[in-house]
Short mmCIF file of C-alpha atoms and ligand atoms in Angstrom, two decimals:
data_model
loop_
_atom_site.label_atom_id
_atom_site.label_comp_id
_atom_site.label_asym_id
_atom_site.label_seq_id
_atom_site.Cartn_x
_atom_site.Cartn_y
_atom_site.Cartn_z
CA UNK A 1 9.24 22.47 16.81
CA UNK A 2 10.47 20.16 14.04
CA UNK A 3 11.09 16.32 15.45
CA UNK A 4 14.22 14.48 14.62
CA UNK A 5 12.79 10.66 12.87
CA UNK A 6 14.83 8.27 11.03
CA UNK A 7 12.35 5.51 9.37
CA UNK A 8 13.15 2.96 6.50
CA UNK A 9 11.05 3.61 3.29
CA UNK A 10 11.53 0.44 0.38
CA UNK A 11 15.15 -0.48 2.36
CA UNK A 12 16.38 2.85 2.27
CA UNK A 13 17.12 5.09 5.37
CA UNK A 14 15.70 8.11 5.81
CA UNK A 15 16.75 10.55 8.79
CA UNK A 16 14.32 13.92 8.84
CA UNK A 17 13.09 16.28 10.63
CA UNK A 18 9.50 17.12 10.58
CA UNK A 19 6.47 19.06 11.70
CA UNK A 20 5.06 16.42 15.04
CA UNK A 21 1.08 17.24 13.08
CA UNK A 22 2.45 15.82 9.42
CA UNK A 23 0.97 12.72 7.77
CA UNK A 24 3.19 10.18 7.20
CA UNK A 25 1.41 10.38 3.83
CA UNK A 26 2.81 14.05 3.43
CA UNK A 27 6.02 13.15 4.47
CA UNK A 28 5.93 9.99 1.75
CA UNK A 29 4.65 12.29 -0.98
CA UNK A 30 6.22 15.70 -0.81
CA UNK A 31 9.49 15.39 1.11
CA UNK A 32 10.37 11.91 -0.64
CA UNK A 33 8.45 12.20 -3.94
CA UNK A 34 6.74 8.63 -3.29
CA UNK A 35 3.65 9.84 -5.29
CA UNK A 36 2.65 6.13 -5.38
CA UNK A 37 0.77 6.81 -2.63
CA UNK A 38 -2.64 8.48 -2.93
CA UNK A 39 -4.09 11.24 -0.96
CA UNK A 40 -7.89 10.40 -0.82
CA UNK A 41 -10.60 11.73 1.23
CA UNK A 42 -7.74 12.11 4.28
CA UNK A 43 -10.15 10.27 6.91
CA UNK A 44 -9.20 7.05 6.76
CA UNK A 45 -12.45 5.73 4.51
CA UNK A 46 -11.23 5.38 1.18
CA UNK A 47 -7.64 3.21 1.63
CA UNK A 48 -5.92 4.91 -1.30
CA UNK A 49 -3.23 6.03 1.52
CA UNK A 50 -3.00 2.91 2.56
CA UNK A 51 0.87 1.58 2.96
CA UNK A 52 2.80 -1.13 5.20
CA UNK A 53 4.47 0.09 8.67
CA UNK A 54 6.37 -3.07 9.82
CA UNK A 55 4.72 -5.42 7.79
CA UNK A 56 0.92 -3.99 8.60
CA UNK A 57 -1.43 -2.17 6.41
CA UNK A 58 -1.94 1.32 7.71
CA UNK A 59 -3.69 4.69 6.33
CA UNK A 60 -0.89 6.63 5.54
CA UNK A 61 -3.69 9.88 5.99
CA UNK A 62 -4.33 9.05 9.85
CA UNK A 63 -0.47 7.90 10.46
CA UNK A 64 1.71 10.71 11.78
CA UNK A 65 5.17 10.78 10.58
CA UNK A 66 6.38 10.66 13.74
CA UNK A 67 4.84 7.91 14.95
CA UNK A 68 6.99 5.83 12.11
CA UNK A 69 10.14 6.76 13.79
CA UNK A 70 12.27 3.48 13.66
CA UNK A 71 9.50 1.51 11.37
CA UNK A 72 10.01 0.04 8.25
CA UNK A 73 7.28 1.94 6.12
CA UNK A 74 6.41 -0.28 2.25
CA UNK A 75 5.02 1.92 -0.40
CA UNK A 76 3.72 0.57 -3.64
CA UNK A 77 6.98 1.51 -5.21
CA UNK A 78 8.69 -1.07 -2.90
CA UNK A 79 6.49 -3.91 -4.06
CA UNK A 80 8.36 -5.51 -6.31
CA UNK A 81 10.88 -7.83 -4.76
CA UNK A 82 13.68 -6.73 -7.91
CA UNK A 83 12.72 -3.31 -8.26
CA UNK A 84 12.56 -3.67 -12.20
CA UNK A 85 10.15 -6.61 -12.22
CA UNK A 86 6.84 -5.78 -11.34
CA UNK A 87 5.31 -8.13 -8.55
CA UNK A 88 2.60 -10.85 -9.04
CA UNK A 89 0.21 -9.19 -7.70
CA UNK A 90 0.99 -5.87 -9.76
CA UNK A 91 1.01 -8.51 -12.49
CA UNK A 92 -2.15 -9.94 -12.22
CA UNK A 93 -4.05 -6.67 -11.80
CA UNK A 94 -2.47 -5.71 -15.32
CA UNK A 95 -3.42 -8.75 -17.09
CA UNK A 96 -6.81 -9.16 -15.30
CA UNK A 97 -8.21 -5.66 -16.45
CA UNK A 98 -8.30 -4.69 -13.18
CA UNK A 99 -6.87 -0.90 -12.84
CA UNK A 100 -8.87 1.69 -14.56
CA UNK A 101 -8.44 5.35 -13.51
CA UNK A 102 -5.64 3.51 -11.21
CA UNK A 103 -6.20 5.81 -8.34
CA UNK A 104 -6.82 3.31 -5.60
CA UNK A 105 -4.65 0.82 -7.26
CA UNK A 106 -1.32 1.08 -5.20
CA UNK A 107 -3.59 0.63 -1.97
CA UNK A 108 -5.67 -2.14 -3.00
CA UNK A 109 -2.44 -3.88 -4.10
CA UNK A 110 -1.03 -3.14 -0.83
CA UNK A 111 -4.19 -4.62 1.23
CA UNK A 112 -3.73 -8.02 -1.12
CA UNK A 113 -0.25 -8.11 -0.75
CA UNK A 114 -0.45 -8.14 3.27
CA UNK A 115 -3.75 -10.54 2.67
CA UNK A 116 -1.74 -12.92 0.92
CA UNK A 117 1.48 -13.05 2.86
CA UNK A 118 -0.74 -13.88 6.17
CA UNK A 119 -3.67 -15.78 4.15
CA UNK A 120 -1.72 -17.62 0.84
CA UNK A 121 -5.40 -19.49 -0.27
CA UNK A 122 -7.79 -17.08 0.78
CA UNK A 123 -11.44 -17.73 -0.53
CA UNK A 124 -13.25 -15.10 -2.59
CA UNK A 125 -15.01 -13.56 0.67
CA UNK A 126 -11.71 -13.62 2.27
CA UNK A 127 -10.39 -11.47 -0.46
CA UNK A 128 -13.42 -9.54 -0.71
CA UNK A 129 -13.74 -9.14 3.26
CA UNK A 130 -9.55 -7.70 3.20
CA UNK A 131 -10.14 -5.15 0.42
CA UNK A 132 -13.41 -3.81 2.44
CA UNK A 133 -10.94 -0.94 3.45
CA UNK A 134 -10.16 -0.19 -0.12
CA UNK A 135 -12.68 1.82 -2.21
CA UNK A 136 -12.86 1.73 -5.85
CA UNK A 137 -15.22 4.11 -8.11
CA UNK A 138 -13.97 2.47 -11.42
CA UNK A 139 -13.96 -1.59 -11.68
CA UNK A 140 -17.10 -2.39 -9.96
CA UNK A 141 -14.29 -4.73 -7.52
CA UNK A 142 -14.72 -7.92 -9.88
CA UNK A 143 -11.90 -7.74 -11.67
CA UNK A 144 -9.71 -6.88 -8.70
CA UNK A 145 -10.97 -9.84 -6.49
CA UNK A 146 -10.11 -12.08 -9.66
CA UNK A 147 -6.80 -10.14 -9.96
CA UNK A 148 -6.31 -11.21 -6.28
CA UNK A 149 -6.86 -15.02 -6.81
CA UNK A 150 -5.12 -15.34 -9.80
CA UNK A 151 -1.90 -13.64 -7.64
CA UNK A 152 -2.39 -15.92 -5.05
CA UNK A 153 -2.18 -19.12 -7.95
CA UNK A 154 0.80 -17.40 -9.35
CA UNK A 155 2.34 -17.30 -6.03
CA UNK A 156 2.13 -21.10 -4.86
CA UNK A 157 3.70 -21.90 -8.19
S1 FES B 1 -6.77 8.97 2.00
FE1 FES B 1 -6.36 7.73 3.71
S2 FES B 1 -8.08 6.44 3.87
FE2 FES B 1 -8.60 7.81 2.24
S1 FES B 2 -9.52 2.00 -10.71
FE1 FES B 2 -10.34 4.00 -10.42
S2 FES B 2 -10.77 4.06 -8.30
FE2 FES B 2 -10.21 2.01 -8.67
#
């Protein structure tokens, strides 16, 4: 029997009904075509799911929709702070090489973004050490971590 959930996605509200065994990253991706978020390996290991619930970095795969009733859920899409301007960090990741096939990109610029509203300075390792949920096949994780620290520059300007 389908649940009744109202949950805020990017500042907008959304009231559904759903399934009580769908993902919230089901929910995000087919009911509200927020394809920003990736479906990975669906375990929890790979952090291309991963999106904010109330200001925390979750796996989107292991959430269930229901359990987001009355949260405040931030997708990639809802990154940037205009809308039409693209964030710092989504900035820096463009101008630092650091997105190649792009698949784990909108988690990995999710992790940083929570990292660097709870750590502004962090060191390399701290960076490194946030984005251990966060798997990339592509960049070999330098150019993200330097992405990262560049972002956090930008941002104390
Ligand atoms: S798809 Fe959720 S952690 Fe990999
Ligand atoms: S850029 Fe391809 S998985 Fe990270």
């Amino acid at each position: 029997m389908k649940k009744e959930i109202t949950m805020t996605v990017n500042g907008d509200i959304y009231r559904l009904a759903v399934d009580p065994w769908r993902t919230l990253n089901e929910v995000l991706r087919n009911d509200l075509n927020l394809t920003g978020t990736k479906l990975g390996c669906g375990t929890g290991d790979c952090g291309a799911c991963t999106v904010l619930v109330d200001g925390r970095t979750v796996s989107s795969c292991l959430t269930l929709a229901v359990e987001v009733d009355g949260k405040e859920v931030t997708t990639i899409e809802g990154l940037a702070p205009s809308g039409e301007e693209l964030h710092p960090i989504q900035k820096a990741f463009i101008e630092k090489g650091a997105i190649q096939c792009g698949f784990c990109t909108p988690g990995m610029e999710l992790s940083a973004f929570y990292l660097l509203k709870n750590n502004p300075r962090p060191t390399e390792m701290e960076i490194r050490e946030a984005l251990s949920g966060n798997l990339c096949r592509c960049t070999g994780y330098n150019k993200i971590v330097e992405a990262i620290a560049a972002a956090a520059e930008q941002l104390q300007e």
